[in-house]
Short mmCIF file of C-alpha atoms and ligand atoms in Angstrom, two decimals:
data_model
loop_
_atom_site.label_atom_id
_atom_site.label_comp_id
_atom_site.label_asym_id
_atom_site.label_seq_id
_atom_site.Cartn_x
_atom_site.Cartn_y
_atom_site.Cartn_z
CA MET C 1 -0.33 -10.98 12.02
CA THR C 2 -1.56 -12.74 15.26
CA PRO C 3 0.02 -10.83 18.61
CA ASP C 4 2.56 -12.68 20.23
CA PRO C 5 1.30 -14.47 23.09
CA ALA C 6 3.84 -12.69 25.27
CA SER C 7 1.75 -9.82 24.68
CA PHE C 8 -0.87 -10.83 26.91
CA ASP C 9 1.67 -11.81 29.64
CA ALA C 10 3.02 -8.23 29.49
CA ALA C 11 -0.51 -7.19 29.98
CA LYS C 12 -1.24 -9.21 33.01
CA SER C 13 2.19 -8.14 34.40
CA TYR C 14 1.33 -4.55 33.90
CA ARG C 15 -2.19 -5.06 35.56
CA GLU C 16 -0.39 -6.54 38.59
CA ARG C 17 1.71 -3.82 38.91
CA ALA C 18 -1.10 -1.06 38.19
CA LEU C 19 -3.52 -2.78 41.04
CA LYS C 20 -1.00 -1.83 43.57
CA THR C 21 -1.53 1.81 43.40
CA LEU C 22 -4.36 2.43 40.58
CA SER C 23 -7.95 1.36 41.70
CA TYR C 24 -9.11 -1.44 39.67
CA GLY C 25 -5.80 -0.93 37.35
CA VAL C 26 -7.74 1.44 34.93
CA SER C 27 -9.31 4.94 34.76
CA SER C 28 -12.99 3.57 33.77
CA THR C 29 -14.03 0.32 35.14
CA PRO C 30 -14.89 -1.60 31.90
CA ARG C 31 -11.61 -1.20 30.48
CA GLY C 32 -10.32 -3.38 33.28
CA ARG C 33 -12.71 -6.23 32.43
CA GLN C 34 -10.72 -6.52 28.91
CA GLN C 35 -10.19 -10.60 28.08
CA PRO C 36 -7.63 -12.13 28.39
CA ALA C 37 -6.01 -8.95 29.83
CA PRO C 38 -6.59 -5.35 29.17
CA ILE C 39 -4.02 -4.50 26.32
CA VAL C 40 -1.44 -1.89 27.27
CA ALA C 41 -1.34 0.88 24.64
CA ASP C 42 2.31 1.84 24.14
CA ARG C 43 1.23 3.99 20.70
CA ALA C 44 -1.33 4.04 17.79
CA ALA C 45 -1.56 5.27 14.39
CA GLY C 46 -4.54 4.96 11.83
CA ALA C 47 -6.55 2.03 12.72
CA HIS C 48 -3.75 0.48 14.94
CA ILE C 49 -2.46 0.25 18.50
CA TRP C 50 0.73 -1.39 19.22
CA ASP C 51 1.64 -2.71 22.89
CA ARG C 52 5.05 -2.46 24.18
CA THR C 53 5.98 -5.80 22.78
CA GLY C 54 5.69 -4.60 19.34
CA SER C 55 2.13 -6.45 18.72
CA ARG C 56 -0.38 -4.47 16.62
CA PHE C 57 -4.14 -4.54 16.99
CA ILE C 58 -6.63 -3.43 14.44
CA ASP C 59 -8.83 -1.23 16.97
CA TYR C 60 -12.72 -1.31 16.62
CA ALA C 61 -13.25 0.13 20.35
CA ALA C 62 -12.24 3.79 18.86
CA GLY C 63 -11.68 5.17 22.33
CA TYR C 64 -15.36 3.80 22.97
CA GLY C 65 -16.48 6.05 19.77
CA PRO C 66 -14.60 9.13 19.79
CA LEU C 67 -11.86 8.46 17.49
CA ILE C 68 -13.94 8.60 14.04
CA LEU C 69 -10.74 9.59 12.02
CA GLY C 70 -8.72 7.05 13.58
CA HIS C 71 -5.83 7.35 16.27
CA SER C 72 -3.76 9.81 14.41
CA PRO C 73 -5.26 12.15 11.92
CA SER C 74 -3.24 14.96 11.07
CA CYS C 75 -5.78 17.37 10.93
CA VAL C 76 -6.51 17.05 14.67
CA ILE C 77 -2.67 16.15 15.76
CA ASP C 78 -1.61 19.49 13.91
CA ALA C 79 -4.23 21.58 15.37
CA VAL C 80 -3.31 20.22 18.95
CA LYS C 81 0.15 20.99 18.54
CA ALA C 82 -0.22 24.19 17.20
CA GLU C 83 -2.42 24.95 20.04
CA LEU C 84 -0.03 23.94 22.45
CA ASP C 85 2.70 26.09 20.91
CA ARG C 86 0.26 28.89 21.71
CA GLY C 87 0.13 27.94 25.56
CA LEU C 88 -2.36 26.27 27.64
CA ARG C 89 -4.59 29.17 28.53
CA THR C 90 -6.67 26.82 30.66
CA ALA C 91 -9.99 28.38 31.79
CA SER C 92 -9.30 31.60 29.71
CA VAL C 93 -12.06 33.32 27.12
CA HIS C 94 -10.41 32.29 23.67
CA GLU C 95 -11.61 32.82 20.28
CA GLY C 96 -11.85 28.90 19.68
CA GLU C 97 -14.80 28.89 21.96
CA ALA C 98 -16.57 30.89 19.14
CA THR C 99 -15.57 29.43 16.35
CA LEU C 100 -16.53 25.99 17.62
CA ALA C 101 -20.17 27.28 18.60
CA GLU C 102 -20.53 28.46 14.79
CA LEU C 103 -19.59 24.94 13.52
CA VAL C 104 -21.82 22.84 16.10
CA CYS C 105 -24.48 25.43 14.90
CA GLU C 106 -23.98 25.07 11.38
CA THR C 107 -24.18 21.51 11.72
CA LEU C 108 -26.66 20.31 14.11
CA PRO C 109 -30.44 20.78 13.44
CA ALA C 110 -31.51 21.89 17.09
CA ALA C 111 -28.39 24.14 17.60
CA GLN C 112 -28.70 27.59 18.09
CA LYS C 113 -27.02 28.00 20.92
CA CYS C 114 -23.89 25.86 22.62
CA ALA C 115 -22.56 25.06 26.15
CA PHE C 116 -19.19 23.38 26.40
CA VAL C 117 -18.30 20.93 29.15
CA SER C 118 -15.29 18.14 29.14
CA SER C 119 -17.45 14.93 28.70
CA GLY C 120 -20.69 13.36 27.96
CA SER C 121 -21.57 12.84 31.55
CA GLU C 122 -21.29 16.33 32.35
CA ALA C 123 -22.96 17.43 29.29
CA ILE C 124 -26.06 15.20 30.41
CA GLN C 125 -26.05 16.73 34.18
CA LEU C 126 -26.00 20.44 32.48
CA ALA C 127 -28.67 19.65 29.89
CA LEU C 128 -31.20 18.22 32.33
CA ARG C 129 -30.50 21.79 34.94
CA ILE C 130 -31.05 23.92 32.09
CA ALA C 131 -34.13 21.83 31.22
CA ARG C 132 -35.42 22.40 34.64
CA ALA C 133 -34.64 25.96 34.69
CA ALA C 134 -36.16 26.36 31.33
CA THR C 135 -39.37 24.76 32.24
CA GLY C 136 -39.67 25.59 36.18
CA ARG C 137 -40.50 21.86 36.51
CA THR C 138 -38.46 18.73 37.84
CA LYS C 139 -39.74 15.35 36.74
CA VAL C 140 -37.69 13.77 33.93
CA VAL C 141 -38.74 10.47 31.74
CA LYS C 142 -35.81 8.60 31.00
CA PHE C 143 -36.03 5.11 28.85
CA ARG C 144 -34.82 1.64 30.24
CA GLY C 145 -31.53 0.60 28.30
CA ASN C 146 -30.58 4.13 27.43
CA TYR C 147 -27.01 4.99 29.20
CA HIS C 148 -26.75 8.63 29.84
CA GLY C 149 -23.49 8.74 31.68
CA TRP C 150 -22.50 7.75 35.11
CA MET C 151 -24.18 11.02 37.10
CA ASP C 152 -26.17 9.60 40.19
CA GLY C 153 -29.38 11.39 38.58
CA VAL C 154 -29.53 9.27 35.54
CA HIS C 155 -27.25 6.47 35.68
CA VAL C 156 -30.15 4.09 36.53
CA ALA C 157 -32.32 1.76 34.21
CA GLY C 158 -29.22 0.46 32.47
CA ALA C 159 -29.42 -3.21 32.43
CA PRO C 160 -32.50 -5.06 31.43
CA GLY C 161 -34.48 -5.74 34.57
CA ASN C 162 -32.60 -3.40 36.77
CA ASP C 163 -34.46 0.01 37.17
CA GLY C 164 -32.37 0.86 39.98
CA PRO C 165 -28.87 2.22 40.35
CA GLY C 166 -26.24 1.35 38.15
CA THR C 167 -23.61 0.70 40.86
CA ILE C 168 -23.03 0.58 44.63
CA GLY C 169 -22.89 3.72 46.08
CA GLN C 170 -25.24 5.99 44.26
CA ASP C 171 -27.43 7.94 45.99
CA PRO C 172 -30.84 6.53 45.24
CA GLY C 173 -32.67 9.79 46.18
CA ALA C 174 -30.66 11.53 43.02
CA ALA C 175 -32.98 9.88 40.54
CA ALA C 176 -36.29 10.24 42.59
CA SER C 177 -37.76 12.66 39.87
CA LEU C 178 -37.24 10.02 37.22
CA THR C 179 -40.11 8.15 35.51
CA ILE C 180 -38.90 4.98 33.56
CA LEU C 181 -40.15 3.69 30.47
CA ASP C 182 -39.67 1.29 27.94
CA TRP C 183 -37.74 2.83 24.85
CA GLY C 184 -39.84 2.82 21.95
CA ASP C 185 -42.96 2.81 23.67
CA THR C 186 -44.89 5.85 22.65
CA ASN C 187 -48.45 4.74 24.44
CA ALA C 188 -46.87 4.69 27.59
CA LEU C 189 -45.07 8.54 26.85
CA ALA C 190 -48.63 9.18 26.00
CA GLU C 191 -50.15 8.37 29.34
CA THR C 192 -47.18 9.26 31.39
CA LEU C 193 -46.64 13.06 29.97
CA ASN C 194 -48.29 16.02 31.87
CA SER C 195 -47.59 19.24 32.83
CA ASP C 196 -45.49 17.80 35.88
CA TYR C 197 -42.30 16.89 33.21
CA ALA C 198 -39.08 18.98 32.59
CA ALA C 199 -37.97 16.70 29.99
CA VAL C 200 -37.66 13.56 28.01
CA ILE C 201 -34.41 12.27 27.34
CA LEU C 202 -33.62 9.58 25.03
CA GLU C 203 -31.20 8.20 22.68
CA PRO C 204 -32.64 8.54 19.17
CA VAL C 205 -30.81 5.42 18.32
CA ALA C 206 -30.34 2.79 21.21
CA VAL C 207 -26.89 2.01 20.80
CA ASN C 208 -26.03 1.31 24.08
CA GLY C 209 -29.10 -1.07 24.40
CA GLY C 210 -28.04 -2.76 21.43
CA CYS C 211 -27.84 -0.72 18.42
CA PHE C 212 -31.59 -0.76 17.76
CA ALA C 213 -32.98 1.84 15.26
CA PRO C 214 -35.94 3.99 16.59
CA PRO C 215 -39.19 2.09 16.13
CA ASN C 216 -41.35 3.82 13.27
CA GLY C 217 -42.84 7.18 14.46
CA PHE C 218 -41.28 6.98 18.04
CA LEU C 219 -39.14 10.09 17.69
CA ALA C 220 -41.99 11.86 16.02
CA GLU C 221 -44.53 11.11 18.58
CA ALA C 222 -41.93 12.27 21.26
CA ARG C 223 -41.39 15.26 19.25
CA ARG C 224 -45.54 15.94 19.40
CA LEU C 225 -45.99 15.24 22.85
CA THR C 226 -43.13 16.88 24.39
CA LYS C 227 -44.44 19.99 22.58
CA GLN C 228 -48.02 19.40 23.94
CA HIS C 229 -47.32 19.38 27.29
CA GLY C 230 -44.27 21.94 27.28
CA ALA C 231 -41.43 19.41 28.29
CA VAL C 232 -37.93 19.70 26.48
CA LEU C 233 -37.22 17.04 24.27
CA ILE C 234 -33.34 15.83 24.83
CA PHE C 235 -31.47 13.48 22.40
CA ASP C 236 -28.75 12.12 24.09
CA GLU C 237 -26.59 12.23 20.98
CA VAL C 238 -23.32 11.49 22.70
CA ILE C 239 -22.57 8.59 20.43
CA THR C 240 -24.60 9.35 17.25
CA GLY C 241 -23.51 12.89 17.07
CA TYR C 242 -20.90 13.28 14.12
CA ARG C 243 -21.01 9.69 13.92
CA LEU C 244 -24.20 8.48 12.39
CA ALA C 245 -23.77 11.73 10.26
CA LEU C 246 -22.79 15.41 10.00
CA GLY C 247 -26.00 16.13 11.40
CA GLY C 248 -26.36 13.36 14.01
CA ALA C 249 -29.35 11.06 14.34
CA GLN C 250 -31.60 14.17 14.71
CA ALA C 251 -30.71 14.96 10.70
CA VAL C 252 -30.77 11.31 9.54
CA HIS C 253 -34.35 10.83 11.21
CA GLY C 254 -35.73 13.99 10.49
CA VAL C 255 -36.80 15.16 13.63
CA THR C 256 -35.10 18.28 15.64
CA PRO C 257 -35.21 17.96 19.64
CA ASP C 258 -35.37 21.17 21.54
CA MET C 259 -31.97 20.14 23.09
CA ALA C 260 -29.37 17.56 22.18
CA VAL C 261 -26.14 16.36 23.90
CA ILE C 262 -23.15 15.63 22.05
CA GLY C 263 -19.48 14.47 22.91
CA LYS C 264 -17.40 11.68 21.89
CA ALA C 265 -16.67 12.15 18.17
CA MET C 266 -17.02 15.75 18.22
CA GLY C 267 -13.63 15.97 19.77
CA GLY C 268 -11.64 13.41 17.40
CA GLY C 269 -10.25 11.72 20.41
CA LEU C 270 -9.70 14.65 23.05
CA PRO C 271 -12.15 15.12 25.86
CA ILE C 272 -15.20 17.49 25.16
CA GLY C 273 -18.82 17.74 25.29
CA ALA C 274 -21.80 19.96 24.93
CA VAL C 275 -25.63 20.91 25.35
CA VAL C 276 -26.78 22.44 22.22
CA GLY C 277 -30.34 24.00 21.80
CA SER C 278 -32.69 26.32 20.55
CA ASP C 279 -32.41 30.09 21.54
CA ALA C 280 -35.25 29.59 23.97
CA VAL C 281 -34.71 26.56 25.61
CA MET C 282 -30.88 27.43 26.29
CA GLU C 283 -32.25 30.95 27.66
CA PRO C 284 -31.55 30.08 31.48
CA VAL C 285 -27.57 29.46 30.34
CA SER C 286 -27.25 31.71 27.56
CA SER C 287 -28.57 34.68 29.89
CA GLY C 288 -26.24 34.17 32.52
CA ARG C 289 -28.86 33.10 34.97
CA LEU C 290 -28.02 29.46 35.38
CA LEU C 291 -24.56 28.57 36.55
CA HIS C 292 -22.59 26.58 34.19
CA ARG C 293 -19.50 25.91 35.90
CA GLY C 294 -16.02 23.73 35.30
CA THR C 295 -12.49 24.63 35.30
CA PHE C 296 -11.60 22.76 31.78
CA ASN C 297 -14.90 23.81 30.04
CA GLY C 298 -13.82 24.95 26.50
CA ASN C 299 -10.35 24.05 27.02
CA PRO C 300 -8.22 25.35 24.02
CA VAL C 301 -6.78 22.03 23.35
CA SER C 302 -10.16 20.11 23.19
CA ILE C 303 -11.63 22.96 21.36
CA ALA C 304 -8.86 23.06 18.77
CA ALA C 305 -9.20 19.32 18.09
CA ALA C 306 -13.12 19.52 18.12
CA ILE C 307 -12.81 22.36 15.33
CA ALA C 308 -10.17 20.43 13.35
CA CYS C 309 -12.29 17.02 13.33
CA ILE C 310 -15.72 18.84 12.70
CA SER C 311 -14.06 20.92 10.04
CA HIS C 312 -12.73 17.71 8.43
CA LEU C 313 -16.19 15.93 8.94
CA MET C 314 -17.86 18.67 7.11
CA GLU C 315 -15.86 18.56 4.29
CA HIS C 316 -15.43 14.80 3.60
CA ALA C 317 -19.05 14.02 5.00
CA PRO C 318 -20.40 12.89 1.36
CA THR C 319 -17.54 10.25 1.02
CA LEU C 320 -16.90 9.75 4.58
CA TYR C 321 -19.81 8.53 6.04
CA PRO C 322 -21.07 6.14 3.28
CA TYR C 323 -16.98 4.77 3.78
CA ILE C 324 -17.20 4.10 7.43
CA ASP C 325 -20.63 2.88 7.38
CA GLY C 326 -19.53 0.53 4.26
CA LEU C 327 -17.03 -0.93 6.04
CA ALA C 328 -19.07 -1.72 9.22
CA ALA C 329 -21.91 -3.40 6.84
CA GLN C 330 -18.74 -5.60 5.52
CA LEU C 331 -17.92 -6.53 9.05
CA GLU C 332 -21.81 -7.28 10.00
CA THR C 333 -21.88 -9.61 6.97
CA GLY C 334 -18.57 -11.06 7.59
CA LEU C 335 -19.69 -11.51 11.40
CA ARG C 336 -22.84 -13.54 10.63
CA ASP C 337 -21.10 -15.74 7.77
CA ALA C 338 -18.31 -16.38 10.16
CA ALA C 339 -20.61 -17.44 13.23
CA ALA C 340 -23.00 -19.41 10.60
CA ARG C 341 -19.89 -21.24 9.23
CA ASN C 342 -19.04 -22.10 12.94
CA GLY C 343 -22.64 -22.99 13.96
CA THR C 344 -22.61 -20.30 16.71
CA VAL C 345 -26.17 -18.25 17.47
CA CYS C 346 -25.64 -15.05 17.62
CA THR C 347 -27.37 -11.52 16.55
CA VAL C 348 -25.51 -8.64 14.71
CA ASN C 349 -27.08 -5.38 14.69
CA ARG C 350 -25.65 -2.59 12.96
CA THR C 351 -26.80 1.45 12.86
CA GLY C 352 -24.18 3.16 10.68
CA SER C 353 -20.59 2.85 11.78
CA ALA C 354 -21.36 0.83 14.94
CA VAL C 355 -22.03 -3.03 14.87
CA GLN C 356 -23.15 -4.76 17.78
CA LEU C 357 -22.58 -8.65 18.47
CA ALA C 358 -24.59 -10.49 20.72
CA LEU C 359 -24.18 -14.19 21.48
CA GLY C 360 -26.85 -16.53 22.39
CA VAL C 361 -29.94 -14.99 20.55
CA ALA C 362 -30.89 -15.42 17.23
CA GLU C 363 -32.31 -11.87 17.04
CA MET C 364 -32.32 -9.00 19.25
CA ARG C 365 -34.75 -6.20 18.42
CA GLY C 366 -35.47 -4.74 21.77
CA LEU C 367 -34.13 -4.58 25.57
CA ALA C 368 -35.98 -7.97 26.27
CA ASP C 369 -34.18 -9.51 23.65
CA THR C 370 -31.08 -8.05 24.90
CA ALA C 371 -31.85 -9.52 28.61
CA ARG C 372 -31.63 -12.84 27.01
CA ALA C 373 -28.13 -12.39 25.07
CA ASP C 374 -24.85 -14.08 26.07
CA PHE C 375 -22.87 -11.35 27.20
CA PRO C 376 -20.16 -12.91 29.30
CA ALA C 377 -19.79 -15.09 26.17
CA THR C 378 -19.55 -12.40 23.75
CA ALA C 379 -16.76 -10.89 26.35
CA ARG C 380 -14.90 -14.28 25.94
CA PHE C 381 -15.21 -13.84 22.22
CA ALA C 382 -13.97 -10.38 22.23
CA GLY C 383 -11.12 -11.80 24.13
CA HIS C 384 -10.52 -14.19 21.67
CA LEU C 385 -10.65 -11.61 18.77
CA LEU C 386 -7.77 -9.97 20.78
CA ARG C 387 -5.63 -12.95 20.78
CA GLU C 388 -6.19 -12.68 17.21
CA GLY C 389 -4.96 -8.98 17.14
CA VAL C 390 -8.58 -7.48 16.74
CA GLN C 391 -9.80 -5.03 19.69
CA ILE C 392 -13.60 -4.64 20.24
CA ILE C 393 -15.39 -3.24 23.00
CA GLY C 394 -16.14 -6.21 25.10
CA ARG C 395 -19.83 -5.95 25.14
CA GLY C 396 -19.48 -6.64 21.37
CA LEU C 397 -19.54 -3.30 20.16
CA THR C 398 -17.34 -2.20 17.14
CA TYR C 399 -16.94 1.36 15.78
CA THR C 400 -15.40 1.67 12.07
CA THR C 401 -13.28 4.69 11.38
CA ALA C 402 -11.94 6.73 8.47
CA ALA C 403 -8.54 5.05 9.10
CA HIS C 404 -9.79 1.46 8.80
CA ASP C 405 -8.96 0.20 5.16
CA ALA C 406 -9.79 -3.09 3.11
CA GLY C 407 -7.11 -4.83 4.43
CA ASP C 408 -8.06 -4.44 8.03
CA ILE C 409 -11.72 -5.67 7.15
CA ALA C 410 -10.26 -8.74 5.59
CA GLU C 411 -7.79 -9.33 8.68
CA THR C 412 -10.83 -8.98 10.80
CA ILE C 413 -12.95 -11.36 9.08
CA THR C 414 -10.36 -14.11 9.30
CA ALA C 415 -10.02 -13.38 13.05
CA TYR C 416 -13.75 -13.80 13.37
CA ASP C 417 -13.53 -17.45 12.15
CA ALA C 418 -10.74 -17.98 14.57
CA ALA C 419 -12.34 -16.69 17.54
CA PHE C 420 -15.67 -18.34 16.90
CA LYS C 421 -13.77 -21.55 16.38
CA ALA C 422 -11.81 -21.15 19.79
CA MET C 423 -15.06 -20.71 21.22
CA ALA C 424 -16.44 -23.90 20.02
CA ASP C 425 -13.13 -25.77 21.06
CA GLU C 426 -13.45 -24.62 24.64
CA GLY C 427 -17.35 -25.69 24.36
CA GLY C 428 -18.25 -21.93 25.17
CA ALA C 429 -20.23 -20.97 22.23
CA PRO C 430 -23.99 -20.71 22.62
C1 PLP A 501 -25.39 7.68 24.99
C2 PLP A 501 -24.18 7.85 26.00
N1 PLP A 501 -24.86 9.68 26.68
C3 PLP A 501 -23.58 9.66 27.29
C4 PLP A 501 -22.41 8.97 27.71
C5 PLP A 501 -21.33 9.43 28.62
O1 PLP A 501 -20.24 10.23 28.14
P1 PLP A 501 -18.65 10.26 28.73
O2 PLP A 501 -18.10 8.77 28.85
O3 PLP A 501 -18.25 11.17 27.89
O4 PLP A 501 -18.98 10.84 30.09
C6 PLP A 501 -22.01 8.07 27.04
C7 PLP A 501 -20.73 7.32 27.17
O5 PLP A 501 -20.62 6.19 26.83
C8 PLP A 501 -23.21 7.44 26.00
O6 PLP A 501 -23.00 6.27 25.30
#
């Protein structure tokens, strides 16, 4: 069912109103770039979002990842309601914190100790601080195209061809202790690492760069080299944690880092992030020597949501992960076939339940290919899909959730054809 075009008129007029008082009309810049206009979510259930005009959209943005159980999983909603009934208790010590830590330690191979914060970016900041405290060193290796949140100290080298800050206004000095290498380049890592390095931080599966699985041996070699040089190996599993598998990419690829950062899917849609690691590496924070601060850290509502979400994932993992990956595999094939039918050059990469579309490149195996992809055209394609009632992330990323079903997939594949055809009709298809 395609949305009423009035939806987009309503979205545009909301945007005009919002722009008057709300910077960029949104609360996170990428949301403001949605084409033809950022849809205004009035309510959501399962895999669907409705706007105020009553138009329904199949949602594969999934909150930019967190909504692994969809928009209204009863386990999470009930847990949150029950928690609200007990009073907010913001910044209190409460039992849920230890319960969640126990679940995380049970599920993630790297986790012997946890520290909670409210977002992935905060968790990265804390992880690097702990790594520096644990080693007494400062330098950190970061890889091109890996995104580790928006803090000045790591928000660099995100886009191909730009090793500098990710945005205007950053303190260029904040990232001075980073050494930037190509993701997957084990030789460069071997040549770089020495006893000056506190940590190597990486996305074990490069979802942000283009949905790349790690090259053979890369994670194992990073493990060996960091051990050899006494540096902390940090996996940024903010996307892959609880999405790729119950044990994250570290379980899938059989390499256990010293420390991992998680967020997004662990909270089932509520704001939370965590640093987890071995007893040894977490000692500075576990002992109270290192300051881990934050008014909203461990807030009872987010903790309750995360307990409910992880408990559900633990109970259903043997069927849930194959289910969401299977749906994503159908979208992968559907996208490729629809592009071929419409004569559009593109790449579709998939890792688990994440599918990346990039127009203009016939294959995308690494960041050099990502640099050649036509992301403005990909965003226009996402705009045409939205007109057909399907929401993906504008840079071409799709997440399936446990709430999507076969009907959603069939509707989406029909929408792919219509969107590719619209691109071809406007002469904008690569
Ligand atoms: C791999 C990775 N790390 C860290 C972050 C930052 O997380 P947050 O947006 O919750 O601050 C993100 C966000 O997309 C991410 O993809």
